[in-house]
PDB file of C-alpha atoms in Angstrom:
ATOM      1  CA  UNK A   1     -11.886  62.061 237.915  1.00  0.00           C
ATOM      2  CA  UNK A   2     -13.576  65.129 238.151  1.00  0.00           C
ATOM      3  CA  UNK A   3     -16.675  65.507 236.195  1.00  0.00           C
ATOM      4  CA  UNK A   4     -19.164  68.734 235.194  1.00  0.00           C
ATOM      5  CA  UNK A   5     -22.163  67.605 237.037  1.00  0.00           C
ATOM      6  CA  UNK A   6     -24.079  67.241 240.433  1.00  0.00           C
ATOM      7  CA  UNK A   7     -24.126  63.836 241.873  1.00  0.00           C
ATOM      8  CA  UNK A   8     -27.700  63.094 241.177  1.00  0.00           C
ATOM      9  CA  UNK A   9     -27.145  64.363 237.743  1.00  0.00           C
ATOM     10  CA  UNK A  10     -23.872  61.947 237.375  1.00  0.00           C
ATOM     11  CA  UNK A  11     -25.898  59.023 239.090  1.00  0.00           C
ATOM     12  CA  UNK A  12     -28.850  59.291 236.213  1.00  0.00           C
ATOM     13  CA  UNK A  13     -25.983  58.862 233.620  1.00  0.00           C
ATOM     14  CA  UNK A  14     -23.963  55.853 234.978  1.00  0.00           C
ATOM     15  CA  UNK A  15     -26.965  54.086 236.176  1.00  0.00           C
ATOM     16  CA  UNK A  16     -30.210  54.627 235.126  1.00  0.00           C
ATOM     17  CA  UNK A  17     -32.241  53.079 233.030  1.00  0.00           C
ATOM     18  CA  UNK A  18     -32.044  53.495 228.678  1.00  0.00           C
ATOM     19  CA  UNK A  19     -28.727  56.123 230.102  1.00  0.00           C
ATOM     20  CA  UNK A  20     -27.026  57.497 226.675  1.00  0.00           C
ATOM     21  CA  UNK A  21     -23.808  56.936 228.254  1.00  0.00           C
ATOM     22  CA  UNK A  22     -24.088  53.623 229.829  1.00  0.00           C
ATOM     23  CA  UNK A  23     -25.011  52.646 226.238  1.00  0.00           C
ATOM     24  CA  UNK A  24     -22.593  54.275 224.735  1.00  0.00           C
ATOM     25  CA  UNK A  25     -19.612  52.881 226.789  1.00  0.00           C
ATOM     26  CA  UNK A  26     -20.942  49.481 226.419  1.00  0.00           C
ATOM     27  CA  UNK A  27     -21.434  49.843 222.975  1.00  0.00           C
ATOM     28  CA  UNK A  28     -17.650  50.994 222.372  1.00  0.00           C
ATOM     29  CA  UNK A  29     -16.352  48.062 224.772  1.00  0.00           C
ATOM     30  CA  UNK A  30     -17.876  45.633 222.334  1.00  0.00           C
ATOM     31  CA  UNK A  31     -20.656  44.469 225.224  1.00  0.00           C
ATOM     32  CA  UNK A  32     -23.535  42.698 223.460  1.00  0.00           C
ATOM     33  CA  UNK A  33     -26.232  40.673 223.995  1.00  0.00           C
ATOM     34  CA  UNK A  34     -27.183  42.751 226.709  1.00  0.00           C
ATOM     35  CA  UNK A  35     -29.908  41.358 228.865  1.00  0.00           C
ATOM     36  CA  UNK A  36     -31.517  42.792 232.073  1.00  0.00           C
ATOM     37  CA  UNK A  37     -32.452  39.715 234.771  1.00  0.00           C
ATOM     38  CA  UNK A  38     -34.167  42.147 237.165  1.00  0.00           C
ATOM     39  CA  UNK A  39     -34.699  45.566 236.389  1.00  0.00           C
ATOM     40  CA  UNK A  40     -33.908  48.504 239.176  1.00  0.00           C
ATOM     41  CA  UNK A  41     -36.180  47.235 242.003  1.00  0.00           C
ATOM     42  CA  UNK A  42     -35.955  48.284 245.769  1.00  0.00           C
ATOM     43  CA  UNK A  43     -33.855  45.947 248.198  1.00  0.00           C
ATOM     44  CA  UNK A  44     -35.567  43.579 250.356  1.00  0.00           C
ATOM     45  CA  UNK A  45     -32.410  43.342 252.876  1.00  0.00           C
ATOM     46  CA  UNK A  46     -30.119  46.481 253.901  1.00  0.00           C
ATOM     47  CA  UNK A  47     -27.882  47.619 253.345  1.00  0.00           C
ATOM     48  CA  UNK A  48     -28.527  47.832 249.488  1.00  0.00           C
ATOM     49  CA  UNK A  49     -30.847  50.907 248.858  1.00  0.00           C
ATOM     50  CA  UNK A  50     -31.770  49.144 245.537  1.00  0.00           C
ATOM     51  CA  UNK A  51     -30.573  46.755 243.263  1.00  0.00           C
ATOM     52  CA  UNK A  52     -30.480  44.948 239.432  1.00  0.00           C
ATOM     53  CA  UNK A  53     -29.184  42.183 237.922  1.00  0.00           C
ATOM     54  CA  UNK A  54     -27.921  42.162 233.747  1.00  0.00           C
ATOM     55  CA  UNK A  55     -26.366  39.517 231.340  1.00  0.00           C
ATOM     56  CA  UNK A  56     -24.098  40.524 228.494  1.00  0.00           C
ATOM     57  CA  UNK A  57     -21.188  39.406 226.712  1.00  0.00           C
ATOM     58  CA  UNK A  58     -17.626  40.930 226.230  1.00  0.00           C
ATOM     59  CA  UNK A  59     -15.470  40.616 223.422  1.00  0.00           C
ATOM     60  CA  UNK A  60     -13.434  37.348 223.527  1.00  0.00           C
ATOM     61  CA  UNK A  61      -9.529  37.782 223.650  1.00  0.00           C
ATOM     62  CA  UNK A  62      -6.654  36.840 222.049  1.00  0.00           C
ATOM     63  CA  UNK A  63      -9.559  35.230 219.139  1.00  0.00           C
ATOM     64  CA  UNK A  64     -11.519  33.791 221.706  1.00  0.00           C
ATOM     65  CA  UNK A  65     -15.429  33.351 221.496  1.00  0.00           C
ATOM     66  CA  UNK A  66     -16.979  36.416 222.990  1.00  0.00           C
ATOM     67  CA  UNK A  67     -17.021  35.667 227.483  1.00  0.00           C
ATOM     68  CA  UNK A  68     -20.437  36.076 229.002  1.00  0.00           C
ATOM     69  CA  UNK A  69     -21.076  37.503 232.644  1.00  0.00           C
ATOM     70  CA  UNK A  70     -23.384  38.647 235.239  1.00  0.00           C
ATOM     71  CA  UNK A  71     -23.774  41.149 236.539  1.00  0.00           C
ATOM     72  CA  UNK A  72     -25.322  42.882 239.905  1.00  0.00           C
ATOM     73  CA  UNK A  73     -25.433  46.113 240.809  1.00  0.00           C
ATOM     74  CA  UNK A  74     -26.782  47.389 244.191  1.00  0.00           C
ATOM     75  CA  UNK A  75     -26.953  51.024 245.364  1.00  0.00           C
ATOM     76  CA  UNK A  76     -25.655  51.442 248.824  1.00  0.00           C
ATOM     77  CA  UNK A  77     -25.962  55.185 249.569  1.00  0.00           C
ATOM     78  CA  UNK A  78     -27.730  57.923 247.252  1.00  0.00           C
ATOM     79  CA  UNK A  79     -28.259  61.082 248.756  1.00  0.00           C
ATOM     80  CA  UNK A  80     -27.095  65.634 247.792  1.00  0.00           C
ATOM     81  CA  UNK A  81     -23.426  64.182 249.014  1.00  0.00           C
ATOM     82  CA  UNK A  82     -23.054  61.631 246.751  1.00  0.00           C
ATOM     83  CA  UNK A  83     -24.027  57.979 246.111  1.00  0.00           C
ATOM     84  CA  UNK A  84     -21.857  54.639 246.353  1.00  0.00           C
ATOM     85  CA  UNK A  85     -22.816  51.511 244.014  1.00  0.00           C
ATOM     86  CA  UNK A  86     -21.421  48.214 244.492  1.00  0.00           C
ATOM     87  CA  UNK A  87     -21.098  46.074 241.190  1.00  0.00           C
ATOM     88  CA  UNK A  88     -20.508  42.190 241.201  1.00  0.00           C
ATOM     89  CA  UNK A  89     -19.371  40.928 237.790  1.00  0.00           C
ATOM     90  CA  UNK A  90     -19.474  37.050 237.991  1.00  0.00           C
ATOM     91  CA  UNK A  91     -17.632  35.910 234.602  1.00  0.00           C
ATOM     92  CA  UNK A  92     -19.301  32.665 233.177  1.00  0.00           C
ATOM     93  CA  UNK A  93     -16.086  31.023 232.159  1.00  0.00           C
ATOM     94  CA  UNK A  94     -15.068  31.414 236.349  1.00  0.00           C
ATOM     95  CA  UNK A  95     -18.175  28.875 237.112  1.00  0.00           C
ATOM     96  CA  UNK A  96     -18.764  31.024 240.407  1.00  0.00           C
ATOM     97  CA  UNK A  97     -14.870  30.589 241.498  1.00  0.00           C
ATOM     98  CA  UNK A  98     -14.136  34.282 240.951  1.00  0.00           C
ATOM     99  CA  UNK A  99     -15.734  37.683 241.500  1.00  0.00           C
ATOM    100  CA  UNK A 100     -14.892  41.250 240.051  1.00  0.00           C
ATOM    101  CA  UNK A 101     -16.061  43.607 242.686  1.00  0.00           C
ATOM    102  CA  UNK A 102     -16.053  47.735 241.869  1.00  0.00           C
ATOM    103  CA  UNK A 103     -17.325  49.702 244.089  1.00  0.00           C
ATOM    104  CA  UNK A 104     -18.100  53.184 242.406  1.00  0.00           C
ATOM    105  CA  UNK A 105     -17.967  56.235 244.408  1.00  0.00           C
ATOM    106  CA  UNK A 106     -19.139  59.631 243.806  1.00  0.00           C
ATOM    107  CA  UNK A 107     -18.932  62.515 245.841  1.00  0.00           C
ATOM    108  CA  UNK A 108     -20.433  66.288 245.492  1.00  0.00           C
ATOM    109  CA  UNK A 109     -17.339  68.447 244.761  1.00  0.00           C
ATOM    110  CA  UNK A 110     -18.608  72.074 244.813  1.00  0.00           C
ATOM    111  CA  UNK A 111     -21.487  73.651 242.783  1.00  0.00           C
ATOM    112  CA  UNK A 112     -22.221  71.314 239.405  1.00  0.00           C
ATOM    113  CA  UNK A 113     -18.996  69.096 240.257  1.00  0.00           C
ATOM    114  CA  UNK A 114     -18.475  65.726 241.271  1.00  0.00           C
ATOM    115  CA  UNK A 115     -15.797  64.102 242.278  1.00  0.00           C
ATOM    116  CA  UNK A 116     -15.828  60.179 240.430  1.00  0.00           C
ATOM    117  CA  UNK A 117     -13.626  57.380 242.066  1.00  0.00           C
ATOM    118  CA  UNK A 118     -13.811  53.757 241.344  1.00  0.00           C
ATOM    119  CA  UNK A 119     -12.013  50.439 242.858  1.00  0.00           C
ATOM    120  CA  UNK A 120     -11.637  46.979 242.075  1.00  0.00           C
ATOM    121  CA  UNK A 121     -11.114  43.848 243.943  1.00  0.00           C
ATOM    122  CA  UNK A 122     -11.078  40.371 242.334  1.00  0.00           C
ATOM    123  CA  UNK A 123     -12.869  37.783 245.091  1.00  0.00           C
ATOM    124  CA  UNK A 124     -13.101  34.065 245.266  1.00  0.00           C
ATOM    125  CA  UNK A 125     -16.852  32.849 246.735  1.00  0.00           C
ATOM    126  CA  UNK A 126     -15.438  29.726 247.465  1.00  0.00           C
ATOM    127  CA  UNK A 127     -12.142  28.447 249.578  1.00  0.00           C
ATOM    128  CA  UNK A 128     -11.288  26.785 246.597  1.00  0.00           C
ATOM    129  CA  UNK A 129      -8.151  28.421 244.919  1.00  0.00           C
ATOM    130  CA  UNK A 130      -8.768  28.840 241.307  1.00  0.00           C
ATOM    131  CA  UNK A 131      -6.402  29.095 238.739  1.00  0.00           C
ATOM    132  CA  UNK A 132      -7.928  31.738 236.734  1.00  0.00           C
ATOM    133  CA  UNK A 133      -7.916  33.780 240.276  1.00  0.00           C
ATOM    134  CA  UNK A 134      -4.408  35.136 238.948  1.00  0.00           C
ATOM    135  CA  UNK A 135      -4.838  35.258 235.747  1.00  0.00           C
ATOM    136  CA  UNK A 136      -7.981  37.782 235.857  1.00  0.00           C
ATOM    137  CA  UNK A 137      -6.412  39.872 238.830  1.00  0.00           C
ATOM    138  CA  UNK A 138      -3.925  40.615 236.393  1.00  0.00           C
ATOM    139  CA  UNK A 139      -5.951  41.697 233.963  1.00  0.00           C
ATOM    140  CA  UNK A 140      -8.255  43.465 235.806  1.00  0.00           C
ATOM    141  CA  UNK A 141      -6.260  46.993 236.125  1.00  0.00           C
ATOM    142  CA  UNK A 142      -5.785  47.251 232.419  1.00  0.00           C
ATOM    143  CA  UNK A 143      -9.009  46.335 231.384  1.00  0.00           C
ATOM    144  CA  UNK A 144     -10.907  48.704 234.154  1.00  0.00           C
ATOM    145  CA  UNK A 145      -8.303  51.976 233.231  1.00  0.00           C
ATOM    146  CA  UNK A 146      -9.627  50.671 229.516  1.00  0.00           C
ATOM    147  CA  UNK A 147     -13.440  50.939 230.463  1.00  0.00           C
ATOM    148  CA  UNK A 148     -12.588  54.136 232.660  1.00  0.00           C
ATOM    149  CA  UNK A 149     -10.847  56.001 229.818  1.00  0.00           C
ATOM    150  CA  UNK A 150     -13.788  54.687 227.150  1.00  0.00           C
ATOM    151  CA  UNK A 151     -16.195  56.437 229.670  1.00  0.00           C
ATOM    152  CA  UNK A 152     -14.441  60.115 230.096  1.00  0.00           C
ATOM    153  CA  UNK A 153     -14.425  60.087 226.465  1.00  0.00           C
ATOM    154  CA  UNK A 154     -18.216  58.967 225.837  1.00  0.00           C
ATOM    155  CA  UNK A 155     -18.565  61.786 228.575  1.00  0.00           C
ATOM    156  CA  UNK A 156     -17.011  64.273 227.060  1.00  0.00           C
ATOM    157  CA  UNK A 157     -18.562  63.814 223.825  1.00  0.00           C
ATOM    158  CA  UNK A 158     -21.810  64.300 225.663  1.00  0.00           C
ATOM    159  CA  UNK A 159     -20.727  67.307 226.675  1.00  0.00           C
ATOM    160  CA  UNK A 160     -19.917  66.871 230.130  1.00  0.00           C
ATOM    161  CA  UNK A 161     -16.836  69.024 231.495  1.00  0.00           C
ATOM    162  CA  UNK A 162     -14.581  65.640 232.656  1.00  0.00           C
ATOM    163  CA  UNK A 163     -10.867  66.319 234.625  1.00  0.00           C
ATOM    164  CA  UNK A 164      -8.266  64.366 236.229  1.00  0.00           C
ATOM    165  CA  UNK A 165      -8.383  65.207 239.919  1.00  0.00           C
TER     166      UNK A 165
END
């Protein structure tokens, strides 16, 4: 997606701390019990730039008790062209068996423009096949288009100019 903003500008609003949006989002996606494990701190080991670490928990589905998860997100490049952010989400009812990976990419468009992309890959740590492998791969495009679609809307009521590329 295209949005209305530079990329330092788009950065503050996805990522930053006590960010309107990132609130927002989370708050229309049902995410509570939102706690943060290590706030923004600078990484010890490249290639991360900086990194934190957040618990929260997402609705349940299907009447299930709400799912908790953790999450890490590490900054890989930041700089006028754009930045890249990595984000681990390890889901507590996986016990460490599966990993949602998104690696969120945004690049400087033109004057005030940047040009969002995002993209998903669902790991497993361990050798171990696991079971719920499949069954979260196959939910994982619906529920990131979801998240994606709550967050050009929470954009837009902001006031931020947001396109499709």
């Amino acid at each position: 997606m295209m949005v209305g903003c530079g990329p330092h500008a788009l950065f503050k609003h996805l990522f930053w701390r006590g960010s309107g949006l990132s609130a927002r989002v989370s708050a229309a996606q049902g995410v509570t019990d939102l706690s943060v494990l290590t706030p923004w701190t600078a990484a010890a080991v490249p290639p991360a730039l900086m990194w934190c670490e957040v618990t929260y928990k997402t609705p349940g589905k299907f009447g299930l008790r709400p799912s908790a998860a953790t999450q890490k997100q590490e900054v890989m490049a930041k700089c006028d062209g754009g930045f890249v952010v990595s984000n681990s989400i390890l889901p507590a009812v996986t016990n460490g068996l599966v990993a949602i990976c998104v690696k969120v990419v945004g690049r400087h468009a033109g004057a005030g423009r940047t040009h969002l992309t995002a993209t998903l890959t669902v790991q497993q740590p361990t050798p171990k096949r696991s079971w719920l492998h499949g069954i979260i791969e196959s939910a994982a495009p619906d529920a990131t288009r979801g998240y994606y679609e709550e967050l050009r809307k929470q954009m837009q009521a902001l006031g931020l100019n947001v396109q499709s590329p």
